[in-house]
Amino acid sequence: MEETFRWYGPNDPVPLDFVRQTGATGVVTSLHHIPYGEVWSIEEIQKRQKMVTDAGMVWSVVESLPVHEEIKTGRGRCDEYIENYKKSIENLAACGIHVITYNFMPVLDWIRTDLHYRLPDGSEALYFNQAQFAAFEVFILQRPGAEKDYSPAKLAEAKAFYDSMDSVEIQRFTTNLIDNFPGFKGVTLDDVRAMLKKYENLTRADLERNLKHFLTEVCPVAEKCGSILVIHPDDPPYPILGLPRIFSTIDDVKNLLAMVDSPANGVCFCAGSFSGRSDNDVVEIFKACAPRVGFVHLRSTQHDGNGNFFEANHLEESVDMYRLVKAILEEELRRQKEGRADWKLPFRPDHGHTMLDDLAKPPCPNPGYTAIGRLKGLAELRGLEFGILKSMNLL
Ligand code: DNO
């Protein structure tokens, strides 16, 4: 596997020189300063690429080339944005960058209700609590009909949580929930309401049709460029905010692969996101799409049996990391036998706990992406990979 580390660009508090010390050889980054929907020019791509190569690494994966909301809704300037997307794929390929991550989650990308969930050892994890999320959408966002999505017991829990906060805490809670997305900063409640409005009456079948239209258009371009587009799973992996989500389960994975039969129609296998549902067997899902996986995020979650979860240590809890890494290495071997002998699948440690010296720093603007927790995750994952390769007589 190729070790990579996510870097948010020149404003990332973790500098590239530190990224290099983690042992990563590849960098995963994005041009967050370019508004969603616009073309990434060769010049802008090369500027970023030079920063990475000057630091002794390569820009291996784009995460993400954002899909404009109007492509997801199939409304407004959808076709224009798709044309721009094609151009960006070509420009990236001209610079030698061929793995492009995207997601098709309506309105909000990943969601957590607490970015500083304290673990018994004093470190902090990202946490999703259903009652807290209900408090957000029922009492703060006041989404019409939101209360119908919850049981009376959950609503009572949500109300108690809401009542326990003063106005400053409500503000902090809300910002942490909706304003976390690089390239899309300063999101307010009214922005979320306006975005939700754009999805009014959009069904699961509509969203699927829009994804199919997008892929039908862009995959041939990516294929010609020798590139792969990899879709990130929904996080958490079920419908939220009264909106459909279509990449959460093994059936969704099979559905995606059947939608457009192209080697460019790929998957960003985010183990942690899939593990957000207790009925998902993460290793089985990997096996269902292995030949089309172009990028891997390794992470795990710990559930409490009530629909709530926090992000666990990388090798523990819901994801059987040993079986998963073994399956990834077997897939890599299969591909090496078919083609280039040195072919490697890029992976990165996904998120990490805020721990040690990072606890004393100002909160990381990119939740989950402090240096030390991810370094710990990467070190553990590399150790696991090393052990498996040795046991397979491959080292
Ligand atoms: C969060 C990430 C996601 C991911 C996008 C890909 O930490 O996994 O924000 O980058 O969904 O488009």
mmCIF file of C-alpha atoms and ligand atoms in Angstrom:
data_model
loop_
_atom_site.group_PDB
_atom_site.id
_atom_site.type_symbol
_atom_site.label_atom_id
_atom_site.label_comp_id
_atom_site.label_asym_id
_atom_site.label_seq_id
_atom_site.Cartn_x
_atom_site.Cartn_y
_atom_site.Cartn_z
ATOM 1 C CA MET A 1 0.000 0.000 0.000
ATOM 2 C CA GLU A 2 1.143 3.554 -0.545
ATOM 3 C CA GLU A 3 1.177 5.562 2.705
ATOM 4 C CA THR A 4 -0.449 8.942 2.303
ATOM 5 C CA PHE A 5 -1.419 11.750 4.667
ATOM 6 C CA ARG A 6 -4.054 14.403 4.134
ATOM 7 C CA TRP A 7 -2.829 17.983 3.965
ATOM 8 C CA TYR A 8 -5.304 20.849 3.726
ATOM 9 C CA GLY A 9 -2.916 23.221 1.938
ATOM 10 C CA PRO A 10 -0.846 26.224 3.024
ATOM 11 C CA ASN A 11 -3.284 27.082 5.862
ATOM 12 C CA ASP A 12 -3.064 23.644 7.438
ATOM 13 C CA PRO A 13 -1.540 23.983 10.916
ATOM 14 C CA VAL A 14 0.340 20.736 10.191
ATOM 15 C CA PRO A 15 3.098 21.821 7.785
ATOM 16 C CA LEU A 16 4.293 19.652 4.924
ATOM 17 C CA ASP A 17 7.701 19.209 6.595
ATOM 18 C CA PHE A 18 5.912 17.489 9.475
ATOM 19 C CA VAL A 19 3.795 15.411 7.105
ATOM 20 C CA ARG A 20 7.009 14.044 5.657
ATOM 21 C CA GLN A 21 8.160 12.906 9.114
ATOM 22 C CA THR A 22 5.109 10.666 9.491
ATOM 23 C CA GLY A 23 6.535 8.235 6.962
ATOM 24 C CA ALA A 24 3.983 9.130 4.294
ATOM 25 C CA THR A 25 5.306 9.372 0.756
ATOM 26 C CA GLY A 26 2.099 10.622 -0.798
ATOM 27 C CA VAL A 27 0.003 13.658 -0.014
ATOM 28 C CA VAL A 28 -3.768 13.909 -0.318
ATOM 29 C CA THR A 29 -4.919 17.449 -0.887
ATOM 30 C CA SER A 30 -7.397 19.729 -2.622
ATOM 31 C CA LEU A 31 -7.546 23.278 -3.966
ATOM 32 C CA HIS A 32 -9.930 24.499 -1.299
ATOM 33 C CA HIS A 33 -9.594 28.129 -2.384
ATOM 34 C CA ILE A 34 -11.318 27.446 -5.723
ATOM 35 C CA PRO A 35 -15.111 27.794 -5.380
ATOM 36 C CA TYR A 36 -17.170 24.642 -5.919
ATOM 37 C CA GLY A 37 -18.039 24.143 -9.569
ATOM 38 C CA GLU A 38 -15.162 26.136 -11.088
ATOM 39 C CA VAL A 39 -12.431 24.629 -13.272
ATOM 40 C CA TRP A 40 -9.102 23.791 -11.629
ATOM 41 C CA SER A 41 -6.533 25.310 -13.969
ATOM 42 C CA ILE A 42 -3.246 23.590 -14.751
ATOM 43 C CA GLU A 43 -1.446 26.567 -13.263
ATOM 44 C CA GLU A 44 -3.221 26.269 -9.889
ATOM 45 C CA ILE A 45 -2.711 22.507 -9.824
ATOM 46 C CA GLN A 46 0.983 22.865 -10.567
ATOM 47 C CA LYS A 47 1.436 25.509 -7.893
ATOM 48 C CA ARG A 48 0.121 23.107 -5.261
ATOM 49 C CA GLN A 49 1.985 20.187 -6.766
ATOM 50 C CA LYS A 50 5.277 22.068 -6.513
ATOM 51 C CA MET A 51 4.752 22.698 -2.789
ATOM 52 C CA VAL A 52 4.353 18.973 -2.278
ATOM 53 C CA THR A 53 7.296 17.902 -4.430
ATOM 54 C CA ASP A 54 9.529 20.579 -2.880
ATOM 55 C CA ALA A 55 8.783 18.918 0.459
ATOM 56 C CA GLY A 56 9.962 15.563 -0.931
ATOM 57 C CA MET A 57 6.588 13.891 -1.529
ATOM 58 C CA VAL A 58 4.090 13.466 -4.344
ATOM 59 C CA TRP A 59 0.501 14.644 -4.671
ATOM 60 C CA SER A 60 -1.047 11.190 -5.049
ATOM 61 C CA VAL A 61 -4.758 11.734 -4.532
ATOM 62 C CA VAL A 62 -7.220 14.616 -4.840
ATOM 63 C CA GLU A 63 -9.602 14.798 -1.899
ATOM 64 C CA SER A 64 -11.884 16.235 -3.005
ATOM 65 C CA LEU A 65 -12.820 17.671 -6.346
ATOM 66 C CA PRO A 66 -16.194 18.831 -5.011
ATOM 67 C CA VAL A 67 -19.372 18.046 -6.895
ATOM 68 C CA HIS A 68 -21.487 21.200 -7.010
ATOM 69 C CA GLU A 69 -24.883 20.935 -5.280
ATOM 70 C CA GLU A 70 -26.626 21.677 -8.598
ATOM 71 C CA ILE A 71 -25.105 18.501 -10.056
ATOM 72 C CA LYS A 72 -26.566 16.592 -7.096
ATOM 73 C CA THR A 73 -29.986 18.187 -7.498
ATOM 74 C CA GLY A 74 -29.796 18.047 -11.302
ATOM 75 C CA ARG A 75 -31.093 21.595 -11.364
ATOM 76 C CA GLY A 76 -29.778 25.064 -12.232
ATOM 77 C CA ARG A 77 -26.381 25.123 -13.938
ATOM 78 C CA CYS A 78 -25.867 21.363 -13.591
ATOM 79 C CA ASP A 79 -24.607 20.756 -17.134
ATOM 80 C CA GLU A 80 -22.188 23.657 -17.053
ATOM 81 C CA TYR A 81 -20.713 22.371 -13.774
ATOM 82 C CA ILE A 82 -20.347 18.886 -15.252
ATOM 83 C CA GLU A 83 -18.414 20.335 -18.215
ATOM 84 C CA ASN A 84 -16.160 22.174 -15.742
ATOM 85 C CA TYR A 85 -15.645 18.938 -13.834
ATOM 86 C CA LYS A 86 -14.476 17.188 -17.006
ATOM 87 C CA LYS A 87 -11.993 19.963 -17.663
ATOM 88 C CA SER A 88 -10.601 19.674 -14.135
ATOM 89 C CA ILE A 89 -10.165 15.901 -14.584
ATOM 90 C CA GLU A 90 -8.210 16.545 -17.789
ATOM 91 C CA ASN A 91 -6.087 19.239 -16.182
ATOM 92 C CA LEU A 92 -5.260 17.020 -13.222
ATOM 93 C CA ALA A 93 -4.312 14.181 -15.569
ATOM 94 C CA ALA A 94 -2.075 16.558 -17.543
ATOM 95 C CA CYS A 95 -0.211 17.088 -14.251
ATOM 96 C CA GLY A 96 0.017 13.357 -13.593
ATOM 97 C CA ILE A 97 -2.720 13.188 -10.915
ATOM 98 C CA HIS A 98 -5.164 10.378 -11.577
ATOM 99 C CA VAL A 99 -7.078 9.548 -8.391
ATOM 100 C CA ILE A 100 -9.955 11.937 -7.670
ATOM 101 C CA THR A 101 -12.219 11.696 -4.622
ATOM 102 C CA TYR A 102 -15.746 13.086 -4.505
ATOM 103 C CA ASN A 103 -18.950 12.518 -2.578
ATOM 104 C CA PHE A 104 -22.620 12.686 -3.428
ATOM 105 C CA MET A 105 -24.016 13.569 0.005
ATOM 106 C CA PRO A 106 -26.722 16.237 -0.166
ATOM 107 C CA VAL A 107 -26.130 19.526 1.679
ATOM 108 C CA LEU A 108 -23.658 18.481 4.367
ATOM 109 C CA ASP A 109 -20.653 16.200 3.956
ATOM 110 C CA TRP A 110 -19.784 14.186 7.103
ATOM 111 C CA ILE A 111 -21.557 15.066 10.365
ATOM 112 C CA ARG A 112 -20.529 14.818 14.021
ATOM 113 C CA THR A 113 -22.271 16.291 17.049
ATOM 114 C CA ASP A 114 -19.187 16.596 19.274
ATOM 115 C CA LEU A 115 -15.666 17.317 18.046
ATOM 116 C CA HIS A 116 -14.127 17.019 21.516
ATOM 117 C CA TYR A 117 -15.592 13.848 22.994
ATOM 118 C CA ARG A 118 -13.372 12.998 25.935
ATOM 119 C CA LEU A 119 -12.108 9.433 26.124
ATOM 120 C CA PRO A 120 -11.122 7.824 29.441
ATOM 121 C CA ASP A 121 -7.411 8.356 28.690
ATOM 122 C CA GLY A 122 -7.895 12.141 28.295
ATOM 123 C CA SER A 123 -7.624 12.253 24.502
ATOM 124 C CA GLU A 124 -10.506 13.496 22.357
ATOM 125 C CA ALA A 125 -12.463 11.841 19.555
ATOM 126 C CA LEU A 126 -15.164 12.854 17.075
ATOM 127 C CA TYR A 127 -18.588 11.672 18.199
ATOM 128 C CA PHE A 128 -22.036 11.254 16.644
ATOM 129 C CA ASN A 129 -25.004 11.167 19.002
ATOM 130 C CA GLN A 130 -28.492 10.765 17.528
ATOM 131 C CA ALA A 131 -30.318 12.681 20.272
ATOM 132 C CA GLN A 132 -27.851 15.551 19.948
ATOM 133 C CA PHE A 133 -28.380 15.567 16.214
ATOM 134 C CA ALA A 134 -32.150 15.560 16.813
ATOM 135 C CA ALA A 135 -31.674 18.579 19.122
ATOM 136 C CA PHE A 136 -29.934 20.323 16.248
ATOM 137 C CA GLU A 137 -32.504 19.688 13.573
ATOM 138 C CA VAL A 138 -35.656 19.890 15.687
ATOM 139 C CA PHE A 139 -34.889 22.772 18.075
ATOM 140 C CA ILE A 140 -32.072 24.754 16.432
ATOM 141 C CA LEU A 141 -32.461 24.348 12.680
ATOM 142 C CA GLN A 142 -36.217 23.833 13.138
ATOM 143 C CA ARG A 143 -36.504 21.746 10.026
ATOM 144 C CA PRO A 144 -40.209 21.286 9.301
ATOM 145 C CA GLY A 145 -41.245 17.720 10.069
ATOM 146 C CA ALA A 146 -37.891 16.745 11.607
ATOM 147 C CA GLU A 147 -39.562 15.488 14.791
ATOM 148 C CA LYS A 148 -41.322 12.769 12.745
ATOM 149 C CA ASP A 149 -37.947 11.080 12.219
ATOM 150 C CA TYR A 150 -37.507 10.364 15.936
ATOM 151 C CA SER A 151 -39.190 8.322 18.643
ATOM 152 C CA PRO A 152 -40.750 10.180 21.603
ATOM 153 C CA ALA A 153 -37.943 8.878 23.826
ATOM 154 C CA LYS A 154 -35.272 10.242 21.462
ATOM 155 C CA LEU A 155 -37.074 13.579 21.268
ATOM 156 C CA ALA A 156 -37.239 13.813 25.051
ATOM 157 C CA GLU A 157 -33.501 13.098 25.213
ATOM 158 C CA ALA A 158 -32.935 15.737 22.531
ATOM 159 C CA LYS A 159 -34.988 18.309 24.443
ATOM 160 C CA ALA A 160 -33.079 17.640 27.657
ATOM 161 C CA PHE A 161 -29.794 18.076 25.810
ATOM 162 C CA TYR A 162 -30.992 21.291 24.170
ATOM 163 C CA ASP A 163 -32.229 22.686 27.513
ATOM 164 C CA SER A 164 -28.883 21.938 29.129
ATOM 165 C CA MET A 165 -27.075 24.446 26.864
ATOM 166 C CA ASP A 166 -26.898 28.224 27.257
ATOM 167 C CA SER A 167 -26.879 30.455 24.171
ATOM 168 C CA VAL A 168 -23.074 30.466 23.843
ATOM 169 C CA GLU A 169 -23.005 26.676 23.998
ATOM 170 C CA ILE A 170 -25.799 26.435 21.424
ATOM 171 C CA GLN A 171 -23.785 28.665 19.119
ATOM 172 C CA ARG A 172 -20.635 26.557 19.553
ATOM 173 C CA PHE A 173 -22.560 23.305 19.106
ATOM 174 C CA THR A 174 -24.160 24.601 15.891
ATOM 175 C CA THR A 175 -20.920 25.901 14.391
ATOM 176 C CA ASN A 176 -19.151 22.627 15.146
ATOM 177 C CA LEU A 177 -21.902 20.772 13.370
ATOM 178 C CA ILE A 178 -22.363 22.768 10.183
ATOM 179 C CA ASP A 179 -19.223 24.793 9.635
ATOM 180 C CA ASN A 180 -16.463 22.275 9.149
ATOM 181 C CA PHE A 181 -15.965 22.046 5.468
ATOM 182 C CA PRO A 182 -12.828 23.371 3.855
ATOM 183 C CA GLY A 183 -13.609 25.479 0.828
ATOM 184 C CA PHE A 184 -17.043 26.152 2.228
ATOM 185 C CA LYS A 185 -16.436 28.132 5.430
ATOM 186 C CA GLY A 186 -18.809 30.385 7.347
ATOM 187 C CA VAL A 187 -21.910 28.202 6.791
ATOM 188 C CA THR A 188 -24.911 29.547 8.763
ATOM 189 C CA LEU A 189 -28.263 28.032 9.715
ATOM 190 C CA ASP A 190 -29.906 30.089 6.986
ATOM 191 C CA ASP A 191 -27.441 28.675 4.451
ATOM 192 C CA VAL A 192 -28.423 25.162 5.502
ATOM 193 C CA ARG A 193 -32.121 26.050 5.244
ATOM 194 C CA ALA A 194 -31.584 27.520 1.772
ATOM 195 C CA MET A 195 -29.679 24.417 0.649
ATOM 196 C CA LEU A 196 -32.375 22.136 2.025
ATOM 197 C CA LYS A 197 -34.922 24.090 0.035
ATOM 198 C CA LYS A 198 -33.061 23.241 -3.158
ATOM 199 C CA TYR A 199 -33.609 19.549 -2.408
ATOM 200 C CA GLU A 200 -37.327 19.899 -1.774
ATOM 201 C CA ASN A 201 -39.212 16.863 -3.111
ATOM 202 C CA LEU A 202 -36.010 15.207 -4.316
ATOM 203 C CA THR A 203 -36.355 11.458 -3.852
ATOM 204 C CA ARG A 204 -33.783 8.708 -3.557
ATOM 205 C CA ALA A 205 -34.523 7.725 -7.168
ATOM 206 C CA ASP A 206 -33.883 11.332 -8.271
ATOM 207 C CA LEU A 207 -30.550 11.459 -6.475
ATOM 208 C CA GLU A 208 -29.548 8.120 -8.016
ATOM 209 C CA ARG A 209 -30.539 9.350 -11.441
ATOM 210 C CA ASN A 210 -28.438 12.485 -10.955
ATOM 211 C CA LEU A 211 -25.421 10.456 -9.859
ATOM 212 C CA LYS A 212 -25.849 8.214 -12.884
ATOM 213 C CA HIS A 213 -26.060 11.220 -15.178
ATOM 214 C CA PHE A 214 -22.907 12.704 -13.636
ATOM 215 C CA LEU A 215 -20.969 9.432 -13.944
ATOM 216 C CA THR A 216 -22.190 8.766 -17.481
ATOM 217 C CA GLU A 217 -20.797 12.148 -18.451
ATOM 218 C CA VAL A 218 -17.503 12.220 -16.564
ATOM 219 C CA CYS A 219 -16.363 8.571 -16.546
ATOM 220 C CA PRO A 220 -15.520 8.416 -20.281
ATOM 221 C CA VAL A 221 -13.323 11.502 -19.857
ATOM 222 C CA ALA A 222 -11.621 10.063 -16.790
ATOM 223 C CA GLU A 223 -11.171 6.727 -18.543
ATOM 224 C CA LYS A 224 -9.483 8.385 -21.503
ATOM 225 C CA CYS A 225 -7.137 10.149 -19.070
ATOM 226 C CA GLY A 226 -6.298 6.901 -17.263
ATOM 227 C CA SER A 227 -7.899 8.346 -14.132
ATOM 228 C CA ILE A 228 -10.318 7.001 -11.540
ATOM 229 C CA LEU A 229 -13.096 8.857 -9.735
ATOM 230 C CA VAL A 230 -13.648 7.483 -6.268
ATOM 231 C CA ILE A 231 -16.850 8.131 -4.334
ATOM 232 C CA HIS A 232 -16.683 8.584 -0.574
ATOM 233 C CA PRO A 233 -19.359 6.778 1.459
ATOM 234 C CA ASP A 234 -22.048 8.648 3.338
ATOM 235 C CA ASP A 235 -21.065 9.552 6.877
ATOM 236 C CA PRO A 236 -23.041 8.632 8.887
ATOM 237 C CA PRO A 237 -24.262 5.972 6.461
ATOM 238 C CA TYR A 238 -28.008 6.574 6.434
ATOM 239 C CA PRO A 239 -30.466 9.289 5.380
ATOM 240 C CA ILE A 240 -30.206 12.446 7.411
ATOM 241 C CA LEU A 241 -31.948 15.855 7.474
ATOM 242 C CA GLY A 242 -34.894 14.231 5.720
ATOM 243 C CA LEU A 243 -32.733 13.733 2.626
ATOM 244 C CA PRO A 244 -31.822 10.545 0.796
ATOM 245 C CA ARG A 245 -28.289 9.155 0.988
ATOM 246 C CA ILE A 246 -27.275 6.620 -1.599
ATOM 247 C CA PHE A 247 -23.817 5.280 -0.801
ATOM 248 C CA SER A 248 -24.069 3.663 2.611
ATOM 249 C CA THR A 249 -24.468 -0.114 2.282
ATOM 250 C CA ILE A 250 -23.279 -3.133 0.299
ATOM 251 C CA ASP A 251 -26.370 -2.845 -1.927
ATOM 252 C CA ASP A 252 -25.519 0.786 -2.653
ATOM 253 C CA VAL A 253 -21.998 -0.285 -3.601
ATOM 254 C CA LYS A 254 -23.307 -2.915 -6.010
ATOM 255 C CA ASN A 255 -25.762 -0.388 -7.384
ATOM 256 C CA LEU A 256 -22.974 2.151 -8.033
ATOM 257 C CA LEU A 257 -20.828 -0.375 -9.888
ATOM 258 C CA ALA A 258 -23.783 -1.407 -12.037
ATOM 259 C CA MET A 259 -24.717 2.197 -12.777
ATOM 260 C CA VAL A 260 -21.815 2.875 -15.113
ATOM 261 C CA ASP A 261 -19.552 0.046 -16.172
ATOM 262 C CA SER A 262 -16.231 1.826 -16.429
ATOM 263 C CA PRO A 263 -12.859 1.313 -14.722
ATOM 264 C CA ALA A 264 -13.051 5.032 -13.957
ATOM 265 C CA ASN A 265 -16.159 4.521 -11.779
ATOM 266 C CA GLY A 266 -14.414 3.777 -8.503
ATOM 267 C CA VAL A 267 -14.749 3.735 -4.731
ATOM 268 C CA CYS A 268 -12.941 5.578 -1.956
ATOM 269 C CA PHE A 269 -13.154 2.806 0.590
ATOM 270 C CA CYS A 270 -13.680 4.669 3.866
ATOM 271 C CA ALA A 271 -13.841 1.883 6.443
ATOM 272 C CA GLY A 272 -14.858 4.212 9.261
ATOM 273 C CA SER A 273 -17.813 5.664 7.377
ATOM 274 C CA PHE A 274 -19.194 2.254 6.426
ATOM 275 C CA SER A 275 -18.658 1.104 10.016
ATOM 276 C CA GLY A 276 -21.073 3.806 11.244
ATOM 277 C CA ARG A 277 -23.865 1.253 10.688
ATOM 278 C CA SER A 278 -23.737 -1.839 12.872
ATOM 279 C CA ASP A 279 -25.364 -3.944 10.128
ATOM 280 C CA ASN A 280 -22.555 -3.209 7.659
ATOM 281 C CA ASP A 281 -19.862 -5.890 7.348
ATOM 282 C CA VAL A 282 -16.976 -3.681 6.302
ATOM 283 C CA VAL A 283 -14.743 -6.466 4.981
ATOM 284 C CA GLU A 284 -17.593 -7.919 2.921
ATOM 285 C CA ILE A 285 -18.273 -4.479 1.450
ATOM 286 C CA PHE A 286 -14.606 -4.161 0.516
ATOM 287 C CA LYS A 287 -14.703 -7.532 -1.216
ATOM 288 C CA ALA A 288 -17.824 -6.493 -3.129
ATOM 289 C CA CYS A 289 -15.960 -3.628 -4.801
ATOM 290 C CA ALA A 290 -12.269 -4.529 -4.408
ATOM 291 C CA PRO A 291 -11.285 -4.262 -8.102
ATOM 292 C CA ARG A 292 -12.747 -0.759 -8.256
ATOM 293 C CA VAL A 293 -11.240 0.649 -5.070
ATOM 294 C CA GLY A 294 -8.872 3.496 -5.946
ATOM 295 C CA PHE A 295 -8.192 4.921 -2.489
ATOM 296 C CA VAL A 296 -8.596 3.690 1.079
ATOM 297 C CA HIS A 297 -9.360 5.475 4.378
ATOM 298 C CA LEU A 298 -8.580 3.332 7.415
ATOM 299 C CA ARG A 299 -10.440 4.067 10.638
ATOM 300 C CA SER A 300 -12.834 2.393 13.082
ATOM 301 C CA THR A 301 -15.782 3.328 15.303
ATOM 302 C CA GLN A 302 -17.091 2.311 18.721
ATOM 303 C CA HIS A 303 -20.873 1.997 19.097
ATOM 304 C CA ASP A 304 -22.989 2.122 22.238
ATOM 305 C CA GLY A 305 -25.940 0.096 20.891
ATOM 306 C CA ASN A 306 -28.181 3.196 20.838
ATOM 307 C CA GLY A 307 -27.191 4.513 17.420
ATOM 308 C CA ASN A 308 -24.343 6.616 18.794
ATOM 309 C CA PHE A 309 -20.685 6.122 17.981
ATOM 310 C CA PHE A 310 -17.297 7.708 18.468
ATOM 311 C CA GLU A 311 -14.145 7.214 16.460
ATOM 312 C CA ALA A 312 -12.123 4.417 18.031
ATOM 313 C CA ASN A 313 -8.396 3.664 17.956
ATOM 314 C CA HIS A 314 -7.495 2.609 14.438
ATOM 315 C CA LEU A 315 -6.984 -1.098 15.166
ATOM 316 C CA GLU A 316 -9.871 -1.578 17.601
ATOM 317 C CA GLU A 317 -13.640 -2.031 17.784
ATOM 318 C CA SER A 318 -16.135 -2.245 14.886
ATOM 319 C CA VAL A 319 -13.729 -2.676 11.959
ATOM 320 C CA ASP A 320 -11.768 -5.921 11.825
ATOM 321 C CA MET A 321 -8.655 -4.097 10.674
ATOM 322 C CA TYR A 322 -6.549 -7.240 10.360
ATOM 323 C CA ARG A 323 -9.003 -8.875 7.945
ATOM 324 C CA LEU A 324 -9.518 -5.625 6.077
ATOM 325 C CA VAL A 325 -5.827 -4.856 5.550
ATOM 326 C CA LYS A 326 -5.267 -8.479 4.524
ATOM 327 C CA ALA A 327 -8.063 -8.193 1.949
ATOM 328 C CA ILE A 328 -6.560 -4.953 0.640
ATOM 329 C CA LEU A 329 -3.119 -6.546 0.305
ATOM 330 C CA GLU A 330 -4.615 -9.541 -1.490
ATOM 331 C CA GLU A 331 -6.340 -7.203 -3.943
ATOM 332 C CA GLU A 332 -3.097 -5.324 -4.445
ATOM 333 C CA LEU A 333 -1.328 -8.590 -5.181
ATOM 334 C CA ARG A 334 -4.015 -9.560 -7.676
ATOM 335 C CA ARG A 335 -3.555 -6.282 -9.518
ATOM 336 C CA GLN A 336 0.224 -6.573 -9.442
ATOM 337 C CA LYS A 337 -0.054 -9.981 -11.094
ATOM 338 C CA GLU A 338 -2.257 -8.460 -13.782
ATOM 339 C CA GLY A 339 -0.160 -5.389 -14.474
ATOM 340 C CA ARG A 340 2.670 -3.396 -13.008
ATOM 341 C CA ALA A 341 4.695 -5.357 -10.491
ATOM 342 C CA ASP A 342 5.076 -2.377 -8.158
ATOM 343 C CA TRP A 343 1.455 -1.229 -8.180
ATOM 344 C CA LYS A 344 0.336 0.185 -4.813
ATOM 345 C CA LEU A 345 -3.065 1.203 -3.522
ATOM 346 C CA PRO A 346 -2.956 4.587 -1.742
ATOM 347 C CA PHE A 347 -4.340 4.643 1.796
ATOM 348 C CA ARG A 348 -4.358 7.145 4.594
ATOM 349 C CA PRO A 349 -5.017 6.939 8.315
ATOM 350 C CA ASP A 350 -8.438 8.534 8.491
ATOM 351 C CA HIS A 351 -8.817 11.017 11.320
ATOM 352 C CA GLY A 352 -7.053 10.575 14.650
ATOM 353 C CA HIS A 353 -7.629 11.461 18.263
ATOM 354 C CA THR A 354 -6.561 14.841 19.572
ATOM 355 C CA MET A 355 -3.883 13.853 22.050
ATOM 356 C CA LEU A 356 -0.601 14.785 23.745
ATOM 357 C CA ASP A 357 0.738 18.208 22.737
ATOM 358 C CA ASP A 358 -2.117 18.742 20.281
ATOM 359 C CA LEU A 359 -4.520 19.058 23.243
ATOM 360 C CA ALA A 360 -2.792 22.286 24.272
ATOM 361 C CA LYS A 361 -3.008 23.878 20.826
ATOM 362 C CA PRO A 362 -5.905 25.978 19.512
ATOM 363 C CA PRO A 363 -8.652 23.667 18.169
ATOM 364 C CA CYS A 364 -7.651 22.225 14.810
ATOM 365 C CA PRO A 365 -9.624 23.929 12.014
ATOM 366 C CA ASN A 366 -9.886 20.516 10.360
ATOM 367 C CA PRO A 367 -11.535 18.281 12.975
ATOM 368 C CA GLY A 368 -9.936 14.841 13.149
ATOM 369 C CA TYR A 369 -6.812 16.012 11.354
ATOM 370 C CA THR A 370 -4.388 16.866 14.155
ATOM 371 C CA ALA A 371 -0.900 15.479 13.551
ATOM 372 C CA ILE A 372 -0.175 13.211 16.498
ATOM 373 C CA GLY A 373 -3.357 11.118 16.510
ATOM 374 C CA ARG A 374 -3.026 10.455 12.793
ATOM 375 C CA LEU A 375 0.670 9.692 13.183
ATOM 376 C CA LYS A 376 -0.254 7.090 15.818
ATOM 377 C CA GLY A 377 -2.864 5.630 13.447
ATOM 378 C CA LEU A 378 -0.441 5.513 10.540
ATOM 379 C CA ALA A 379 2.270 3.907 12.656
ATOM 380 C CA GLU A 380 -0.122 1.201 13.874
ATOM 381 C CA LEU A 381 -1.459 0.548 10.387
ATOM 382 C CA ARG A 382 2.019 0.334 8.892
ATOM 383 C CA GLY A 383 2.973 -2.151 11.605
ATOM 384 C CA LEU A 384 -0.104 -4.227 10.809
ATOM 385 C CA GLU A 385 0.703 -4.139 7.087
ATOM 386 C CA PHE A 386 4.320 -5.096 7.743
ATOM 387 C CA GLY A 387 3.270 -8.073 9.859
ATOM 388 C CA ILE A 388 0.766 -9.322 7.307
ATOM 389 C CA LEU A 389 3.230 -8.966 4.421
ATOM 390 C CA LYS A 390 5.853 -10.887 6.421
ATOM 391 C CA SER A 391 3.378 -13.632 7.201
ATOM 392 C CA MET A 392 2.483 -13.856 3.500
ATOM 393 C CA ASN A 393 6.205 -14.153 2.700
ATOM 394 C CA LEU A 394 5.972 -10.958 0.691
ATOM 395 C CA LEU A 395 8.718 -9.102 2.547
HETATM 396 C C1 DNO B 1 -13.866 13.739 6.376
HETATM 397 C C2 DNO B 1 -13.716 13.239 5.018
HETATM 398 C C3 DNO B 1 -14.757 13.733 4.049
HETATM 399 C C4 DNO B 1 -14.326 13.420 2.628
HETATM 400 C C5 DNO B 1 -15.318 13.855 1.578
HETATM 401 C C6 DNO B 1 -14.890 13.359 0.218
HETATM 402 O O1 DNO B 1 -12.975 13.650 7.161
HETATM 403 O O2 DNO B 1 -13.628 11.864 5.001
HETATM 404 O O3 DNO B 1 -14.914 15.105 4.196
HETATM 405 O O4 DNO B 1 -13.123 14.060 2.367
HETATM 406 O O5 DNO B 1 -16.578 13.364 1.857
HETATM 407 O O6 DNO B 1 -15.572 14.058 -0.769
#
